[in-house]
Amino acid sequence: STIAEIPVEICVLPFELPRPKTLARPDEDYVNCSYSYINFDLISQWGSESHELMLKQYEAILRDQAIHGQDMHWLRSALYSSNSNEVYEALWTLDAMKRMGMRSDILVAPGATTMRLWGRPKDAKPYTHHDFYTNACDIVKAYDRTIGHHNVYVGFGDEPGPGWLRDNRPLFEGCQDAGLKFILAGWNAISDVNPHAMDWQNMGTFPEEEGAGRIAKKWNALGKKCAWYGMLHVGPENPVTNRRQYGLVPYFNGISANCNYAHHLGPYNDDSTTYRPMIFAYGTGDGVLDTIQWEGFREGIDDIRYATELCRLARQADKSGDFELGRLGRRALMYLASVKRDRDALDAVRGEMAEYILKLRAALGKDAPGPLFQKRNDKFVFGSLETPARDVQRKWEGWTTEGNE
């Protein structure tokens, strides 16, 4: 029997939303990642009864992230490793990311990919820039040979002080000179002490704060990425807060990425652990159970996509040379600049953006720019999708990146 009815009205707009771009650098992708620790072991710990089921659950998690606007997954297994199982997991994950609609032309990878030189006796001679450079060159070759590029941000260190950043300059600079990049969480010390040796800072702050905007401005001037985390962590069951914090708030403050802590699997009972689980979506036997705060994240990313479309149309109109068309473009940009990112009703803001987009597209006509689709990395192919998972694992047993062509 029918318990209740909820009326729904759907309006389908006649344009494709582009992939999100940053406000400060319109040609730069606004990327969306998270401190995700989801991997083979974690999923298996939560009850996968077989390798095949675990792979199915992993694929469902990645697909769920992709359709919610998170286009990157933090790789937790090292591609460059003497452990064949770890290499297999890295390769399988990269292929699954690609198949589930995530991007593989840019990666966030574990620090283990650069740390082959660790483990020496304390009284041994310190490693030099040349040591790190030589090691990183081998790793860069392995990435190029295996996935066709080395556009890789390596996670190394966490919330460091100035002394740690100073002491590790040989490592950062040696690896960078070889072609790797670094992502690091922290506050002022990173942008003050080591901006030349860092490529992506995650600021431990509220994305709406004025100080976050000042730091983001520094990184934009250097052509590097800047995200925020921790204020608030993943988990608050308020979709409006999530939509605002992952959407127009960081976008308008000059931030160029989302990378909060953390996208976990966890218990359904939030009181079952001492520290409240920081999860966007709950794992199930064959997939993912979404939450309202996770839908808020998706809406926030879509808000950035609307703003991206408005900005590129308005700029096209502004440089058209036509007075009326240029004025319409400038009015659209003035509206966007007037938005109170911390308090304006987001549905109303989206409605205004959509209205300006429709007006600009009609006015530009055939001169309106085409859609911006997600880039693909077609150089990397793991294997036939029809091959059963256990056979793929057997095929790759003993395989490493060293010597593989």
Short mmCIF file of C-alpha atoms in Angstrom, two decimals:
data_model
loop_
_atom_site.label_atom_id
_atom_site.label_comp_id
_atom_site.label_asym_id
_atom_site.label_seq_id
_atom_site.Cartn_x
_atom_site.Cartn_y
_atom_site.Cartn_z
CA SER A 1 0.00 0.00 0.00
CA THR A 2 1.08 3.62 -0.52
CA ILE A 3 2.30 5.21 2.71
CA ALA A 4 2.98 8.68 1.34
CA GLU A 5 3.70 10.56 -1.86
CA ILE A 6 6.34 13.20 -2.46
CA PRO A 7 5.79 15.42 -5.51
CA VAL A 8 8.91 15.86 -7.63
CA GLU A 9 9.44 18.36 -10.45
CA ILE A 10 12.41 17.82 -12.75
CA CYS A 11 13.83 20.50 -15.05
CA VAL A 12 16.32 19.29 -17.66
CA LEU A 13 18.53 22.14 -18.86
CA PRO A 14 19.70 22.12 -22.51
CA PHE A 15 23.46 22.17 -21.88
CA GLU A 16 26.22 19.87 -20.66
CA LEU A 17 27.94 20.78 -17.41
CA PRO A 18 31.72 20.92 -17.91
CA ARG A 19 34.28 19.34 -15.63
CA PRO A 20 35.07 21.84 -12.85
CA LYS A 21 37.77 24.47 -13.31
CA THR A 22 39.30 26.82 -10.75
CA LEU A 23 38.22 30.44 -10.46
CA ALA A 24 41.73 31.86 -10.11
CA ARG A 25 43.14 29.89 -13.06
CA PRO A 26 40.31 29.17 -15.51
CA ASP A 27 42.32 26.62 -17.52
CA GLU A 28 43.27 24.62 -14.40
CA ASP A 29 41.16 21.61 -13.39
CA TYR A 30 39.50 21.79 -9.97
CA VAL A 31 40.33 18.26 -8.82
CA ASN A 32 38.51 16.26 -6.17
CA CYS A 33 40.29 13.67 -4.05
CA SER A 34 40.22 12.54 -0.41
CA TYR A 35 42.42 10.87 2.16
CA SER A 36 40.94 7.51 1.31
CA TYR A 37 42.43 4.39 2.90
CA ILE A 38 40.17 2.01 0.99
CA ASN A 39 42.19 -0.88 -0.42
CA PHE A 40 42.10 -4.67 -0.69
CA ASP A 41 42.93 -5.27 2.98
CA LEU A 42 40.43 -2.76 4.37
CA ILE A 43 37.53 -4.10 2.30
CA SER A 44 38.45 -7.68 3.21
CA GLN A 45 38.47 -6.77 6.92
CA TRP A 46 34.85 -5.67 6.60
CA GLY A 47 33.64 -9.09 5.61
CA SER A 48 34.38 -9.88 1.97
CA GLU A 49 34.08 -13.65 1.69
CA SER A 50 36.12 -14.02 -1.49
CA HIS A 51 38.57 -12.19 -3.70
CA GLU A 52 35.91 -11.79 -6.41
CA LEU A 53 33.42 -10.21 -3.98
CA MET A 54 36.08 -7.86 -2.64
CA LEU A 55 36.85 -6.66 -6.18
CA LYS A 56 33.14 -6.14 -6.82
CA GLN A 57 32.83 -4.05 -3.66
CA TYR A 58 35.92 -2.03 -4.54
CA GLU A 59 34.55 -1.27 -8.01
CA ALA A 60 31.24 -0.16 -6.48
CA ILE A 61 33.06 2.23 -4.12
CA LEU A 62 35.08 3.78 -6.96
CA ARG A 63 31.99 4.08 -9.16
CA ASP A 64 30.14 5.74 -6.28
CA GLN A 65 32.96 8.24 -5.81
CA ALA A 66 33.04 9.05 -9.52
CA ILE A 67 29.30 9.72 -9.87
CA HIS A 68 29.47 12.01 -6.82
CA GLY A 69 32.18 14.15 -8.41
CA GLN A 70 35.26 12.70 -6.70
CA ASP A 71 37.36 12.09 -9.79
CA MET A 72 40.54 10.92 -8.02
CA HIS A 73 41.25 8.05 -5.65
CA TRP A 74 44.32 8.11 -3.39
CA LEU A 75 46.29 5.05 -4.45
CA ARG A 76 47.41 3.11 -1.34
CA SER A 77 49.53 0.44 -3.00
CA ALA A 78 52.90 1.10 -4.58
CA LEU A 79 53.31 0.60 -8.30
CA TYR A 80 57.07 0.52 -7.87
CA SER A 81 57.59 -2.36 -5.46
CA SER A 82 59.37 -5.70 -5.14
CA ASN A 83 56.12 -7.11 -3.68
CA SER A 84 54.21 -8.57 -6.62
CA ASN A 85 50.89 -8.55 -4.72
CA GLU A 86 51.23 -4.84 -4.02
CA VAL A 87 52.03 -4.14 -7.67
CA TYR A 88 49.04 -6.24 -8.74
CA GLU A 89 46.76 -4.25 -6.41
CA ALA A 90 48.10 -0.94 -7.76
CA LEU A 91 47.57 -2.02 -11.37
CA TRP A 92 44.10 -3.43 -10.70
CA THR A 93 43.09 -0.26 -8.84
CA LEU A 94 44.30 1.99 -11.65
CA ASP A 95 42.36 -0.03 -14.19
CA ALA A 96 39.24 -0.01 -12.01
CA MET A 97 39.50 3.76 -11.55
CA LYS A 98 39.59 4.16 -15.31
CA ARG A 99 36.67 1.78 -15.91
CA MET A 100 34.56 3.41 -13.20
CA GLY A 101 34.97 6.89 -14.69
CA MET A 102 37.77 8.28 -12.54
CA ARG A 103 40.79 10.00 -14.01
CA SER A 104 44.13 8.27 -14.35
CA ASP A 105 46.03 11.08 -16.09
CA ILE A 106 46.88 12.46 -12.64
CA LEU A 107 47.61 10.31 -9.57
CA VAL A 108 48.04 10.69 -5.83
CA ALA A 109 50.31 7.86 -4.73
CA PRO A 110 51.78 6.49 -1.49
CA GLY A 111 55.09 7.72 -0.14
CA ALA A 112 56.46 4.19 -0.42
CA THR A 113 56.95 4.82 -4.12
CA THR A 114 59.87 7.13 -3.36
CA MET A 115 61.18 5.69 -0.13
CA ARG A 116 63.28 2.76 -1.34
CA LEU A 117 66.25 4.50 0.29
CA TRP A 118 64.82 4.31 3.80
CA GLY A 119 66.01 1.84 6.41
CA ARG A 120 69.72 2.64 6.63
CA PRO A 121 71.54 2.61 10.01
CA LYS A 122 71.29 5.85 11.96
CA ASP A 123 75.06 6.37 11.82
CA ALA A 124 75.19 5.95 8.04
CA LYS A 125 76.07 8.87 5.81
CA PRO A 126 72.98 11.03 5.11
CA TYR A 127 71.42 10.70 1.71
CA THR A 128 72.14 13.49 -0.72
CA HIS A 129 70.15 15.26 -3.41
CA HIS A 130 71.85 12.97 -5.94
CA ASP A 131 70.76 9.83 -4.03
CA PHE A 132 67.11 10.89 -4.06
CA TYR A 133 67.29 12.10 -7.65
CA THR A 134 68.77 8.81 -8.89
CA ASN A 135 66.18 6.77 -7.03
CA ALA A 136 63.29 8.93 -8.24
CA CYS A 137 64.48 8.65 -11.85
CA ASP A 138 64.01 4.87 -11.63
CA ILE A 139 60.51 5.37 -10.29
CA VAL A 140 59.62 7.91 -12.98
CA LYS A 141 60.75 5.43 -15.65
CA ALA A 142 58.55 2.75 -14.07
CA TYR A 143 55.49 5.02 -14.17
CA ASP A 144 56.20 6.07 -17.76
CA ARG A 145 56.69 2.47 -18.85
CA THR A 146 53.57 1.20 -17.08
CA ILE A 147 50.91 3.91 -17.29
CA GLY A 148 52.32 6.30 -19.89
CA HIS A 149 53.06 9.28 -17.63
CA HIS A 150 54.51 10.33 -14.27
CA ASN A 151 52.07 13.09 -13.34
CA VAL A 152 52.16 11.76 -9.78
CA TYR A 153 51.71 13.57 -6.46
CA VAL A 154 53.50 11.64 -3.73
CA GLY A 155 52.16 11.71 -0.18
CA PHE A 156 55.12 12.12 2.19
CA GLY A 157 55.01 13.62 5.71
CA ASP A 158 52.11 15.06 7.67
CA GLU A 159 51.56 18.46 9.32
CA PRO A 160 55.30 19.18 9.64
CA GLY A 161 57.08 22.06 11.31
CA PRO A 162 59.70 24.32 9.69
CA GLY A 163 62.64 22.18 10.88
CA TRP A 164 61.33 19.01 9.27
CA LEU A 165 60.70 20.81 5.99
CA ARG A 166 64.21 22.27 6.04
CA ASP A 167 65.85 18.92 6.82
CA ASN A 168 63.99 17.13 4.01
CA ARG A 169 64.70 19.62 1.25
CA PRO A 170 67.22 17.26 -0.44
CA LEU A 171 64.50 14.62 -0.71
CA PHE A 172 61.85 16.97 -2.07
CA GLU A 173 64.13 18.73 -4.50
CA GLY A 174 65.85 15.55 -5.72
CA CYS A 175 62.56 13.82 -6.46
CA GLN A 176 61.11 16.95 -8.06
CA ASP A 177 64.12 17.34 -10.32
CA ALA A 178 63.44 13.79 -11.52
CA GLY A 179 59.83 14.70 -12.33
CA LEU A 180 57.76 13.65 -9.29
CA LYS A 181 55.49 15.99 -7.31
CA PHE A 182 54.51 16.19 -3.64
CA ILE A 183 51.28 16.59 -1.70
CA LEU A 184 51.50 17.54 1.97
CA ALA A 185 49.06 18.51 4.71
CA GLY A 186 49.80 21.35 7.10
CA TRP A 187 49.58 25.08 7.65
CA ASN A 188 51.78 28.17 7.23
CA ALA A 189 55.15 26.40 7.46
CA ILE A 190 54.65 24.71 4.10
CA SER A 191 53.92 27.88 2.13
CA ASP A 192 56.49 29.92 4.11
CA VAL A 193 59.45 27.51 4.26
CA ASN A 194 59.12 25.10 1.35
CA PRO A 195 56.85 26.52 -1.37
CA HIS A 196 59.38 25.81 -4.13
CA ALA A 197 59.61 22.12 -3.07
CA MET A 198 55.89 21.44 -2.74
CA ASP A 199 53.23 21.02 -5.40
CA TRP A 200 49.94 20.53 -3.54
CA GLN A 201 49.22 21.78 -0.02
CA ASN A 202 46.24 20.63 2.01
CA MET A 203 45.55 23.40 4.52
CA GLY A 204 44.26 22.44 7.95
CA THR A 205 41.62 25.15 8.10
CA PHE A 206 38.05 26.13 7.30
CA PRO A 207 37.92 26.77 3.54
CA GLU A 208 35.93 29.98 4.08
CA GLU A 209 38.56 31.66 6.29
CA GLU A 210 40.41 34.72 5.02
CA GLY A 211 43.75 33.11 5.88
CA ALA A 212 42.93 30.15 3.63
CA GLY A 213 42.37 32.57 0.78
CA ARG A 214 45.75 34.24 1.36
CA ILE A 215 47.60 30.92 1.25
CA ALA A 216 45.62 29.80 -1.81
CA LYS A 217 46.65 33.04 -3.53
CA LYS A 218 50.34 32.16 -2.99
CA TRP A 219 49.92 28.72 -4.54
CA ASN A 220 47.93 30.06 -7.47
CA ALA A 221 50.72 32.54 -8.19
CA LEU A 222 53.15 29.60 -8.30
CA GLY A 223 50.84 27.54 -10.52
CA LYS A 224 50.40 24.86 -7.85
CA LYS A 225 47.43 23.20 -6.15
CA CYS A 226 45.85 24.02 -2.81
CA ALA A 227 43.12 22.16 -0.90
CA TRP A 228 41.76 22.14 2.66
CA TYR A 229 40.99 19.48 5.26
CA GLY A 230 39.89 18.94 8.84
CA MET A 231 37.53 21.88 9.35
CA LEU A 232 35.21 20.00 9.23
CA HIS A 233 36.33 16.43 8.81
CA VAL A 234 34.21 14.06 6.74
CA GLY A 235 31.13 12.91 8.62
CA PRO A 236 28.87 15.82 9.71
CA GLU A 237 25.34 14.77 8.79
CA ASN A 238 24.41 18.11 7.30
CA PRO A 239 24.14 18.10 3.50
CA VAL A 240 23.95 21.91 3.27
CA THR A 241 27.23 22.28 5.20
CA ASN A 242 28.89 19.69 2.98
CA ARG A 243 27.56 21.28 -0.19
CA ARG A 244 28.87 24.67 0.86
CA GLN A 245 32.28 23.48 2.13
CA TYR A 246 33.10 21.35 -0.92
CA GLY A 247 31.54 23.68 -3.45
CA LEU A 248 31.35 27.43 -3.85
CA VAL A 249 33.09 28.30 -0.54
CA PRO A 250 36.54 26.96 -1.54
CA TYR A 251 35.96 27.85 -5.19
CA PHE A 252 35.39 31.54 -4.44
CA ASN A 253 38.29 31.58 -1.96
CA GLY A 254 40.82 30.63 -4.63
CA ILE A 255 41.23 27.00 -3.54
CA SER A 256 41.86 24.60 -6.43
CA ALA A 257 41.12 21.12 -5.02
CA ASN A 258 39.17 19.15 -2.43
CA CYS A 259 41.10 16.62 -0.36
CA ASN A 260 39.54 16.13 3.07
CA TYR A 261 40.18 13.48 5.70
CA ALA A 262 38.89 10.87 5.12
CA HIS A 263 36.76 8.59 2.96
CA HIS A 264 36.52 5.41 5.05
CA LEU A 265 34.37 2.38 5.42
CA GLY A 266 33.07 2.05 8.94
CA PRO A 267 30.43 0.75 11.35
CA TYR A 268 26.82 1.75 10.97
CA ASN A 269 26.70 2.54 14.70
CA ASP A 270 28.60 5.79 15.21
CA ASP A 271 28.80 5.12 18.98
CA SER A 272 30.65 1.83 18.49
CA THR A 273 34.07 3.48 18.35
CA THR A 274 35.83 6.05 20.49
CA TYR A 275 36.44 8.39 17.56
CA ARG A 276 33.38 9.02 15.44
CA PRO A 277 33.81 7.33 12.04
CA MET A 278 34.62 9.82 9.30
CA ILE A 279 32.68 8.32 6.43
CA PHE A 280 30.69 9.65 3.50
CA ALA A 281 29.14 6.32 2.55
CA TYR A 282 28.73 2.92 4.22
CA GLY A 283 29.98 -0.28 2.63
CA THR A 284 27.48 -3.06 1.97
CA GLY A 285 27.75 -6.66 0.83
CA ASP A 286 27.69 -5.74 -2.85
CA GLY A 287 28.18 -2.01 -3.03
CA VAL A 288 27.72 1.28 -1.20
CA LEU A 289 24.99 2.87 0.91
CA ASP A 290 25.04 6.63 0.33
CA THR A 291 24.28 9.28 2.96
CA ILE A 292 22.67 12.71 2.75
CA GLN A 293 25.99 14.41 3.51
CA TRP A 294 27.58 12.53 0.59
CA GLU A 295 24.81 13.87 -1.66
CA GLY A 296 25.69 17.32 -0.32
CA PHE A 297 29.26 16.77 -1.55
CA ARG A 298 27.97 15.91 -5.02
CA GLU A 299 25.79 19.01 -5.11
CA GLY A 300 28.78 21.15 -4.10
CA ILE A 301 30.89 19.83 -6.98
CA ASP A 302 28.00 20.45 -9.36
CA ASP A 303 27.78 24.05 -8.08
CA ILE A 304 31.42 24.52 -9.14
CA ARG A 305 30.59 23.04 -12.55
CA TYR A 306 27.76 25.56 -12.99
CA ALA A 307 30.11 28.38 -11.99
CA THR A 308 32.73 27.05 -14.42
CA GLU A 309 30.25 27.09 -17.29
CA LEU A 310 29.04 30.58 -16.41
CA CYS A 311 32.60 31.95 -16.22
CA ARG A 312 33.79 30.56 -19.52
CA LEU A 313 30.66 31.76 -21.35
CA ALA A 314 30.88 35.20 -19.73
CA ARG A 315 34.55 35.59 -20.63
CA GLN A 316 33.80 34.56 -24.21
CA ALA A 317 31.06 37.18 -24.35
CA ASP A 318 33.27 39.85 -22.78
CA LYS A 319 35.96 39.49 -25.46
CA SER A 320 33.46 39.26 -28.36
CA GLY A 321 33.72 42.94 -29.30
CA ASP A 322 29.93 43.24 -29.27
CA PHE A 323 28.80 45.88 -26.74
CA GLU A 324 25.53 44.26 -25.63
CA LEU A 325 27.01 40.76 -25.53
CA GLY A 326 30.03 41.99 -23.59
CA ARG A 327 27.77 43.77 -21.10
CA LEU A 328 25.78 40.57 -20.53
CA GLY A 329 29.01 38.69 -19.86
CA ARG A 330 30.21 41.31 -17.38
CA ARG A 331 26.84 41.32 -15.61
CA ALA A 332 27.10 37.55 -15.19
CA LEU A 333 30.59 37.86 -13.70
CA MET A 334 29.43 40.70 -11.42
CA TYR A 335 26.62 38.49 -10.14
CA LEU A 336 29.06 35.69 -9.38
CA ALA A 337 31.34 38.13 -7.53
CA SER A 338 28.40 39.31 -5.42
CA VAL A 339 27.49 35.85 -4.10
CA LYS A 340 27.83 35.55 -0.30
CA ARG A 341 29.46 32.14 -0.26
CA ASP A 342 28.94 31.56 3.46
CA ARG A 343 25.22 32.32 3.66
CA ASP A 344 23.39 32.75 0.33
CA ALA A 345 20.78 30.08 -0.44
CA LEU A 346 22.64 27.68 -2.74
CA ASP A 347 19.59 26.55 -4.72
CA ALA A 348 18.84 30.21 -5.51
CA VAL A 349 22.47 30.80 -6.52
CA ARG A 350 22.39 27.79 -8.83
CA GLY A 351 19.13 29.01 -10.35
CA GLU A 352 20.69 32.42 -11.11
CA MET A 353 23.77 30.77 -12.61
CA ALA A 354 21.61 28.55 -14.81
CA GLU A 355 19.61 31.56 -16.01
CA TYR A 356 22.76 33.45 -16.98
CA ILE A 357 24.14 30.36 -18.72
CA LEU A 358 21.00 30.02 -20.83
CA LYS A 359 21.06 33.75 -21.74
CA LEU A 360 24.75 33.66 -22.65
CA ARG A 361 24.42 30.50 -24.72
CA ALA A 362 21.50 32.00 -26.63
CA ALA A 363 23.37 35.27 -27.20
CA LEU A 364 26.64 33.60 -28.25
CA GLY A 365 24.90 31.15 -30.57
CA LYS A 366 27.39 29.19 -32.63
CA ASP A 367 30.26 31.00 -30.91
CA ALA A 368 29.44 29.37 -27.57
CA PRO A 369 32.32 27.08 -26.46
CA GLY A 370 31.79 23.34 -26.60
CA PRO A 371 31.64 20.99 -23.62
CA LEU A 372 34.67 20.19 -21.45
CA PHE A 373 34.83 16.45 -20.97
CA GLN A 374 37.01 14.49 -18.59
CA LYS A 375 40.46 13.58 -19.89
CA ARG A 376 41.25 9.92 -20.35
CA ASN A 377 44.52 8.06 -20.10
CA ASP A 378 44.33 5.42 -22.83
CA LYS A 379 47.99 4.43 -22.55
CA PHE A 380 47.31 2.17 -19.59
CA VAL A 381 45.48 -1.14 -20.14
CA PHE A 382 45.49 -3.75 -17.38
CA GLY A 383 44.01 -6.64 -19.31
CA SER A 384 40.83 -8.12 -20.69
CA LEU A 385 37.78 -7.20 -18.64
CA GLU A 386 36.34 -10.63 -19.41
CA THR A 387 39.20 -12.38 -17.59
CA PRO A 388 38.07 -13.67 -14.18
CA ALA A 389 39.73 -11.85 -11.30
CA ARG A 390 41.49 -14.92 -9.94
CA ASP A 391 43.02 -15.62 -13.38
CA VAL A 392 44.20 -12.02 -13.66
CA GLN A 393 45.82 -12.32 -10.25
CA ARG A 394 47.54 -15.54 -11.30
CA LYS A 395 48.67 -13.92 -14.53
CA TRP A 396 50.34 -11.07 -12.66
CA GLU A 397 51.85 -13.19 -9.89
CA GLY A 398 55.53 -12.40 -9.63
CA TRP A 399 55.22 -9.37 -11.91
CA THR A 400 57.04 -6.11 -11.04
CA THR A 401 57.63 -2.89 -12.92
CA GLU A 402 61.39 -3.48 -13.07
CA GLY A 403 62.38 -4.76 -16.49
CA ASN A 404 58.79 -4.81 -17.77
CA GLU A 405 58.29 -3.36 -21.23
#
